[in-house]
């Protein structure tokens, strides 16, 4: 059984339009399966599949030219390159095909944007479509089953997340999450020459997981893991570019007492968040349910933005007097403001200072009873 991905139609519409399709996403998120589903929807094309994890493929493609590529591709009309970030000169390779072998459509996947984007951005300017594939979204899971069924699994999603293997084989969720965080998640980071302290990286990931929902102070974090600020910043950047975490900056529009340079860091998946802290206890036994809830809602909203191609800017807001707003989503001229509370009985309101300075903003409090409206609309 395969769960349908919402971005399939976006990808299909961008094939055979004279540009390559680049699909980013963390390892084990289902990029290969996504492309297989995509190819099932395309009739009459001969497909050549290559994998950048194969050493002979990397060697063969490391110095590409038109003659070599034509001989490799043959009469195939679609070239699928999995884990393309592993191939040297991948940007030049794809550029040659787009410019010189125009009949061939290239689809390339990459589990690390720091390698793949660095190699393709300049050669492929104006020659590529890009999309980011993340773990299953609430919308996709509801679409596969129904709203009532998925709501019943909320506590499970808060703890174990929504990676495909977890959703498809929930009985082995704990085992697979450990395998994911031990073997796969940081694989591309560890292959970089400039990352020579894997234990430090894991300490940083754990420290970030333990302070989800709180502002990140690099000085304090560096002291905690016993590293310098520059190294910590570098590793955080690499974690972002391998799609483990993402940053939420502070909203600042020159309102008095607004903090201007703050940031929070969230995980794309709750299962990863809980596994790196070695806490897969059920929701009922958690003292950090507020942070889990906040990470889940914000990461799900971010997935929705990517899936629906919504060009939103996301922020949190705080003043020096500790007035705070959990999540702000700005799309064009529209601003939506949210407070997150796990319990429907918890009282919450948007701070008066914020309301006075941003009177046009739409406001809502999201809790465990009404959250599905936030994630579906």
Short mmCIF file of C-alpha atoms in Angstrom, two decimals:
data_model
loop_
_atom_site.label_atom_id
_atom_site.label_comp_id
_atom_site.label_asym_id
_atom_site.label_seq_id
_atom_site.Cartn_x
_atom_site.Cartn_y
_atom_site.Cartn_z
CA UNK A 1 0.00 0.00 0.00
CA UNK A 2 1.27 3.46 -0.92
CA UNK A 3 -0.05 6.70 0.54
CA UNK A 4 -0.65 9.28 -2.16
CA UNK A 5 1.58 12.36 -1.93
CA UNK A 6 -0.05 15.73 -2.56
CA UNK A 7 2.93 17.01 -4.53
CA UNK A 8 2.61 14.41 -7.29
CA UNK A 9 0.47 16.68 -9.45
CA UNK A 10 2.92 19.57 -8.98
CA UNK A 11 5.80 17.33 -10.10
CA UNK A 12 3.92 15.80 -13.04
CA UNK A 13 2.94 19.24 -14.38
CA UNK A 14 6.62 20.23 -14.52
CA UNK A 15 7.92 17.34 -16.58
CA UNK A 16 8.95 17.70 -20.23
CA UNK A 17 8.93 21.49 -20.05
CA UNK A 18 12.62 21.90 -20.86
CA UNK A 19 13.81 21.93 -17.24
CA UNK A 20 15.15 19.43 -14.72
CA UNK A 21 13.07 18.52 -11.66
CA UNK A 22 15.09 18.51 -8.42
CA UNK A 23 13.46 16.83 -5.41
CA UNK A 24 15.03 17.54 -2.02
CA UNK A 25 14.21 15.83 1.24
CA UNK A 26 15.74 14.01 4.22
CA UNK A 27 16.87 10.42 3.85
CA UNK A 28 14.16 7.77 4.33
CA UNK A 29 11.38 10.28 3.61
CA UNK A 30 10.24 8.41 0.50
CA UNK A 31 11.83 10.34 -2.38
CA UNK A 32 12.49 7.18 -4.41
CA UNK A 33 8.95 5.92 -3.81
CA UNK A 34 7.63 9.35 -4.78
CA UNK A 35 9.46 9.18 -8.11
CA UNK A 36 8.21 5.61 -8.66
CA UNK A 37 4.64 6.84 -8.12
CA UNK A 38 5.31 9.76 -10.44
CA UNK A 39 6.63 7.45 -13.18
CA UNK A 40 3.52 5.27 -12.89
CA UNK A 41 1.53 8.35 -13.92
CA UNK A 42 3.65 8.91 -17.02
CA UNK A 43 2.95 6.69 -19.98
CA UNK A 44 5.11 5.98 -23.01
CA UNK A 45 8.48 7.03 -21.56
CA UNK A 46 11.58 4.85 -21.35
CA UNK A 47 13.31 5.40 -18.00
CA UNK A 48 16.96 5.02 -16.98
CA UNK A 49 17.50 4.98 -13.20
CA UNK A 50 20.90 5.69 -11.63
CA UNK A 51 21.91 5.98 -7.96
CA UNK A 52 24.60 8.33 -6.68
CA UNK A 53 25.26 6.00 -3.73
CA UNK A 54 26.76 3.50 -6.21
CA UNK A 55 30.51 4.04 -6.57
CA UNK A 56 30.64 2.89 -10.21
CA UNK A 57 27.88 5.36 -11.11
CA UNK A 58 29.78 8.19 -9.41
CA UNK A 59 32.97 7.29 -11.25
CA UNK A 60 31.25 6.99 -14.63
CA UNK A 61 29.51 10.36 -14.33
CA UNK A 62 32.26 12.39 -12.65
CA UNK A 63 33.51 14.01 -15.89
CA UNK A 64 30.41 14.35 -18.05
CA UNK A 65 30.30 15.35 -21.72
CA UNK A 66 27.63 15.15 -24.41
CA UNK A 67 29.02 12.05 -26.12
CA UNK A 68 29.37 10.13 -22.85
CA UNK A 69 25.89 11.06 -21.66
CA UNK A 70 24.28 10.18 -24.99
CA UNK A 71 25.89 6.74 -24.88
CA UNK A 72 24.75 6.17 -21.28
CA UNK A 73 21.20 7.41 -21.80
CA UNK A 74 20.69 5.65 -25.15
CA UNK A 75 17.08 5.77 -26.31
CA UNK A 76 15.68 6.50 -22.84
CA UNK A 77 13.61 9.68 -22.58
CA UNK A 78 13.69 10.09 -18.79
CA UNK A 79 16.77 9.97 -16.56
CA UNK A 80 16.20 9.48 -12.82
CA UNK A 81 19.25 10.13 -10.63
CA UNK A 82 18.72 9.16 -6.98
CA UNK A 83 20.98 10.65 -4.26
CA UNK A 84 22.40 13.03 -6.86
CA UNK A 85 24.36 15.00 -4.25
CA UNK A 86 26.93 12.18 -4.20
CA UNK A 87 27.97 12.77 -7.83
CA UNK A 88 30.74 15.26 -8.61
CA UNK A 89 29.85 17.87 -11.23
CA UNK A 90 26.17 16.91 -11.04
CA UNK A 91 25.15 20.45 -11.98
CA UNK A 92 27.26 20.38 -15.16
CA UNK A 93 25.90 16.92 -16.00
CA UNK A 94 22.27 18.03 -15.74
CA UNK A 95 23.01 21.28 -17.61
CA UNK A 96 24.45 19.34 -20.56
CA UNK A 97 21.33 17.18 -20.76
CA UNK A 98 18.91 20.12 -20.45
CA UNK A 99 20.79 22.18 -23.06
CA UNK A 100 22.08 19.53 -25.48
CA UNK A 101 19.92 16.40 -25.12
CA UNK A 102 16.61 18.19 -24.99
CA UNK A 103 14.41 15.13 -25.53
CA UNK A 104 15.47 13.77 -22.12
CA UNK A 105 13.74 14.79 -18.88
CA UNK A 106 15.98 14.70 -15.79
CA UNK A 107 14.60 13.98 -12.32
CA UNK A 108 17.19 14.17 -9.54
CA UNK A 109 16.71 13.60 -5.82
CA UNK A 110 18.98 14.79 -3.04
CA UNK A 111 18.96 14.23 0.71
CA UNK A 112 21.23 17.16 1.45
CA UNK A 113 20.78 20.61 0.00
CA UNK A 114 24.29 21.72 1.06
CA UNK A 115 25.87 19.33 -1.45
CA UNK A 116 23.29 19.23 -4.22
CA UNK A 117 22.38 22.93 -4.19
CA UNK A 118 26.04 23.95 -4.11
CA UNK A 119 26.68 21.87 -7.23
CA UNK A 120 23.61 22.82 -9.26
CA UNK A 121 22.52 26.36 -8.43
CA UNK A 122 24.91 28.18 -10.74
CA UNK A 123 24.96 25.73 -13.68
CA UNK A 124 21.18 25.24 -13.56
CA UNK A 125 20.04 28.85 -13.20
CA UNK A 126 16.72 29.00 -15.05
CA UNK A 127 16.97 25.30 -15.93
CA UNK A 128 15.31 23.59 -12.95
CA UNK A 129 12.15 23.22 -10.90
CA UNK A 130 12.64 22.42 -7.22
CA UNK A 131 10.45 20.86 -4.55
CA UNK A 132 10.93 19.68 -0.98
CA UNK A 133 9.47 16.34 0.12
CA UNK A 134 8.97 15.96 3.88
CA UNK A 135 7.43 13.23 6.09
CA UNK A 136 3.72 12.59 5.56
CA UNK A 137 1.54 15.55 6.43
CA UNK A 138 -1.68 15.46 8.44
CA UNK A 139 -3.55 16.30 5.22
CA UNK A 140 -2.01 13.36 3.35
CA UNK A 141 -2.79 10.95 6.18
CA UNK A 142 -6.39 12.18 6.46
CA UNK A 143 -6.77 11.83 2.70
CA UNK A 144 -5.49 8.24 2.87
CA UNK A 145 -7.89 7.21 5.65
CA UNK A 146 -10.33 9.76 7.09
CA UNK A 147 -10.38 12.57 9.64
CA UNK A 148 -11.74 10.53 12.55
CA UNK A 149 -9.15 7.77 12.10
CA UNK A 150 -6.26 10.21 11.90
CA UNK A 151 -7.48 12.23 14.91
CA UNK A 152 -7.44 9.03 16.95
CA UNK A 153 -3.75 8.65 16.11
CA UNK A 154 -2.76 12.14 17.31
CA UNK A 155 -0.93 10.93 20.43
CA UNK A 156 0.96 8.41 18.29
CA UNK A 157 2.01 11.12 15.81
CA UNK A 158 3.18 13.43 18.62
CA UNK A 159 5.58 10.75 19.86
CA UNK A 160 6.57 8.73 16.79
CA UNK A 161 6.11 11.25 13.98
CA UNK A 162 5.14 10.66 10.37
CA UNK A 163 8.06 9.15 8.47
CA UNK A 164 6.71 6.66 5.90
CA UNK A 165 8.23 3.59 7.59
CA UNK A 166 6.72 4.65 10.93
CA UNK A 167 3.26 5.21 9.47
CA UNK A 168 3.28 1.96 7.46
CA UNK A 169 4.76 -0.23 10.23
CA UNK A 170 3.75 1.34 13.57
CA UNK A 171 4.60 -1.82 15.53
CA UNK A 172 8.28 -1.27 14.66
CA UNK A 173 8.25 2.51 15.09
CA UNK A 174 10.77 2.65 17.93
CA UNK A 175 13.21 0.32 16.15
CA UNK A 176 13.03 2.23 12.88
CA UNK A 177 13.41 5.65 14.52
CA UNK A 178 16.56 4.49 16.27
CA UNK A 179 17.91 3.16 12.97
CA UNK A 180 16.97 6.43 11.27
CA UNK A 181 18.72 8.66 13.79
CA UNK A 182 21.74 6.35 14.23
CA UNK A 183 22.45 5.47 10.60
CA UNK A 184 20.65 7.59 8.04
CA UNK A 185 19.74 11.06 9.20
CA UNK A 186 23.24 12.54 9.43
CA UNK A 187 24.88 10.36 6.77
CA UNK A 188 25.42 13.20 4.30
CA UNK A 189 26.77 15.51 7.00
CA UNK A 190 29.30 12.92 8.15
CA UNK A 191 30.61 12.43 4.60
CA UNK A 192 31.78 16.04 4.49
CA UNK A 193 35.47 16.58 5.17
CA UNK A 194 34.77 19.59 7.35
CA UNK A 195 32.60 17.60 9.77
CA UNK A 196 35.02 15.59 11.85
CA UNK A 197 33.23 15.49 15.20
CA UNK A 198 30.13 13.29 14.92
CA UNK A 199 29.73 13.14 18.70
CA UNK A 200 29.62 16.94 18.86
CA UNK A 201 26.94 17.01 16.18
CA UNK A 202 24.83 14.56 18.16
CA UNK A 203 25.26 16.65 21.32
CA UNK A 204 24.08 19.74 19.45
CA UNK A 205 21.05 17.91 18.03
CA UNK A 206 20.09 16.68 21.49
CA UNK A 207 20.52 20.13 23.04
CA UNK A 208 18.33 21.67 20.34
CA UNK A 209 15.69 18.98 20.85
CA UNK A 210 15.59 19.64 24.59
CA UNK A 211 14.89 23.34 24.04
CA UNK A 212 12.32 23.15 21.24
CA UNK A 213 9.93 26.06 21.61
CA UNK A 214 12.51 28.19 23.41
CA UNK A 215 14.81 30.77 21.89
CA UNK A 216 18.24 29.46 20.97
CA UNK A 217 21.18 31.20 22.60
CA UNK A 218 24.33 30.24 20.70
CA UNK A 219 26.66 31.31 23.53
CA UNK A 220 24.86 29.08 26.03
CA UNK A 221 24.62 26.22 23.55
CA UNK A 222 28.34 26.43 22.76
CA UNK A 223 29.21 26.33 26.46
CA UNK A 224 26.88 23.37 27.00
CA UNK A 225 28.47 21.25 24.26
CA UNK A 226 31.97 22.65 24.87
CA UNK A 227 32.56 24.05 21.40
CA UNK A 228 33.11 27.51 19.95
CA UNK A 229 30.22 29.58 18.59
CA UNK A 230 31.38 29.31 14.97
CA UNK A 231 31.40 25.51 15.06
CA UNK A 232 27.95 25.38 16.65
CA UNK A 233 26.55 27.75 14.00
CA UNK A 234 28.12 25.64 11.24
CA UNK A 235 26.60 22.42 12.56
CA UNK A 236 23.17 24.03 12.98
CA UNK A 237 23.37 25.21 9.37
CA UNK A 238 24.27 21.70 8.19
CA UNK A 239 21.37 20.22 10.16
CA UNK A 240 19.03 22.68 8.46
CA UNK A 241 20.39 21.82 5.03
CA UNK A 242 19.93 18.11 5.67
CA UNK A 243 16.28 18.78 6.63
CA UNK A 244 16.51 17.71 10.26
CA UNK A 245 15.62 21.14 11.69
CA UNK A 246 14.35 24.53 10.57
CA UNK A 247 14.56 28.02 12.02
CA UNK A 248 11.79 30.39 13.05
CA UNK A 249 13.04 33.99 13.26
CA UNK A 250 11.59 36.76 15.41
CA UNK A 251 9.19 39.21 13.78
CA UNK A 252 10.50 42.74 14.12
CA UNK A 253 8.90 45.80 12.52
CA UNK A 254 10.52 48.45 14.69
CA UNK A 255 7.83 48.28 17.35
CA UNK A 256 9.19 49.44 20.68
CA UNK A 257 10.58 46.64 22.86
CA UNK A 258 10.31 43.95 20.17
CA UNK A 259 13.28 41.59 20.16
CA UNK A 260 15.00 41.84 16.80
CA UNK A 261 17.43 38.95 16.39
CA UNK A 262 15.89 36.04 18.24
CA UNK A 263 15.28 32.62 16.69
CA UNK A 264 13.72 29.32 17.61
CA UNK A 265 14.58 25.96 16.12
CA UNK A 266 12.09 23.19 15.39
CA UNK A 267 12.34 19.65 14.04
CA UNK A 268 10.60 18.58 10.84
CA UNK A 269 9.43 15.41 12.60
CA UNK A 270 8.35 14.72 16.17
CA UNK A 271 9.62 11.14 16.04
CA UNK A 272 13.15 12.36 15.33
CA UNK A 273 12.82 15.00 18.05
CA UNK A 274 11.84 12.39 20.65
CA UNK A 275 14.38 9.80 19.56
CA UNK A 276 17.40 12.09 19.86
CA UNK A 277 16.36 12.87 23.46
CA UNK A 278 15.70 9.15 24.10
CA UNK A 279 12.17 9.91 25.27
CA UNK A 280 9.47 7.94 23.47
CA UNK A 281 7.17 7.88 26.48
CA UNK A 282 3.45 8.28 25.69
CA UNK A 283 1.82 11.70 25.75
CA UNK A 284 0.06 11.00 29.05
CA UNK A 285 3.42 10.66 30.80
CA UNK A 286 5.14 13.65 29.21
CA UNK A 287 6.07 16.80 31.08
CA UNK A 288 7.07 18.46 27.80
CA UNK A 289 3.72 18.13 26.02
CA UNK A 290 3.61 21.89 25.37
CA UNK A 291 6.87 21.76 23.40
CA UNK A 292 5.83 18.56 21.58
CA UNK A 293 2.52 20.13 20.62
CA UNK A 294 4.15 23.33 19.38
CA UNK A 295 6.73 21.43 17.31
CA UNK A 296 4.04 19.22 15.79
CA UNK A 297 1.74 22.08 14.79
CA UNK A 298 4.46 24.32 13.37
CA UNK A 299 6.15 21.50 11.43
CA UNK A 300 2.79 20.39 10.04
CA UNK A 301 1.98 23.93 8.96
CA UNK A 302 5.36 24.20 7.24
CA UNK A 303 4.70 20.91 5.41
CA UNK A 304 1.37 22.32 4.26
CA UNK A 305 3.08 25.44 2.90
CA UNK A 306 5.54 23.36 0.88
CA UNK A 307 2.88 20.97 -0.40
CA UNK A 308 0.52 23.69 -1.55
CA UNK A 309 3.29 26.03 -2.75
CA UNK A 310 2.16 28.77 -0.35
CA UNK A 311 4.81 31.55 -0.31
CA UNK A 312 4.61 32.26 3.43
CA UNK A 313 7.06 33.87 5.83
CA UNK A 314 6.96 32.38 9.33
CA UNK A 315 7.92 34.05 12.62
CA UNK A 316 7.44 34.09 16.36
CA UNK A 317 7.15 37.35 18.31
CA UNK A 318 8.38 38.48 21.71
CA UNK A 319 9.02 41.69 23.59
CA UNK A 320 11.68 42.44 26.16
CA UNK A 321 8.84 42.25 28.72
CA UNK A 322 8.33 38.57 27.74
CA UNK A 323 5.05 39.07 25.90
CA UNK A 324 5.01 36.39 23.22
CA UNK A 325 3.16 34.98 20.21
CA UNK A 326 3.91 31.36 19.28
CA UNK A 327 3.52 31.46 15.50
CA UNK A 328 2.96 34.09 12.84
CA UNK A 329 2.29 33.23 9.21
CA UNK A 330 2.55 36.07 6.73
CA UNK A 331 1.34 35.49 3.16
CA UNK A 332 1.33 38.56 0.97
CA UNK A 333 -0.51 41.27 2.87
CA UNK A 334 -2.29 38.80 5.17
CA UNK A 335 -0.99 38.01 8.65
CA UNK A 336 -2.30 35.06 10.68
CA UNK A 337 -1.32 34.81 14.34
CA UNK A 338 -1.59 31.67 16.48
CA UNK A 339 -1.23 30.65 20.09
CA UNK A 340 -0.85 26.92 20.79
CA UNK A 341 -2.31 25.22 23.87
CA UNK A 342 -2.52 21.45 24.30
CA UNK A 343 -5.48 21.57 26.68
CA UNK A 344 -8.74 23.12 25.41
CA UNK A 345 -9.25 24.37 28.98
CA UNK A 346 -6.08 26.47 28.95
CA UNK A 347 -6.81 30.15 28.55
CA UNK A 348 -4.77 32.07 26.02
CA UNK A 349 -4.98 35.38 24.25
CA UNK A 350 -2.82 37.41 21.93
CA UNK A 351 -0.86 40.10 23.88
CA UNK A 352 -2.39 43.57 23.81
CA UNK A 353 0.88 45.13 22.63
CA UNK A 354 0.85 42.89 19.57
CA UNK A 355 -2.81 43.56 18.81
CA UNK A 356 -2.28 47.32 19.01
CA UNK A 357 0.70 47.28 16.65
CA UNK A 358 -0.69 44.68 14.23
CA UNK A 359 -4.45 45.37 14.31
CA UNK A 360 -5.16 43.75 10.92
CA UNK A 361 -3.75 40.36 11.96
CA UNK A 362 -6.14 37.40 12.14
CA UNK A 363 -5.92 35.65 15.52
CA UNK A 364 -6.64 32.12 16.71
CA UNK A 365 -5.86 29.78 19.60
CA UNK A 366 -5.16 26.20 18.51
CA UNK A 367 -5.72 23.31 20.92
CA UNK A 368 -6.13 19.53 20.80
CA UNK A 369 -9.81 19.83 19.92
CA UNK A 370 -9.70 22.31 17.03
CA UNK A 371 -6.21 21.66 15.61
CA UNK A 372 -7.42 19.77 12.54
CA UNK A 373 -8.96 22.98 11.14
CA UNK A 374 -5.54 24.66 11.40
CA UNK A 375 -3.85 21.78 9.58
CA UNK A 376 -6.46 21.31 6.85
CA UNK A 377 -7.32 24.89 5.88
#
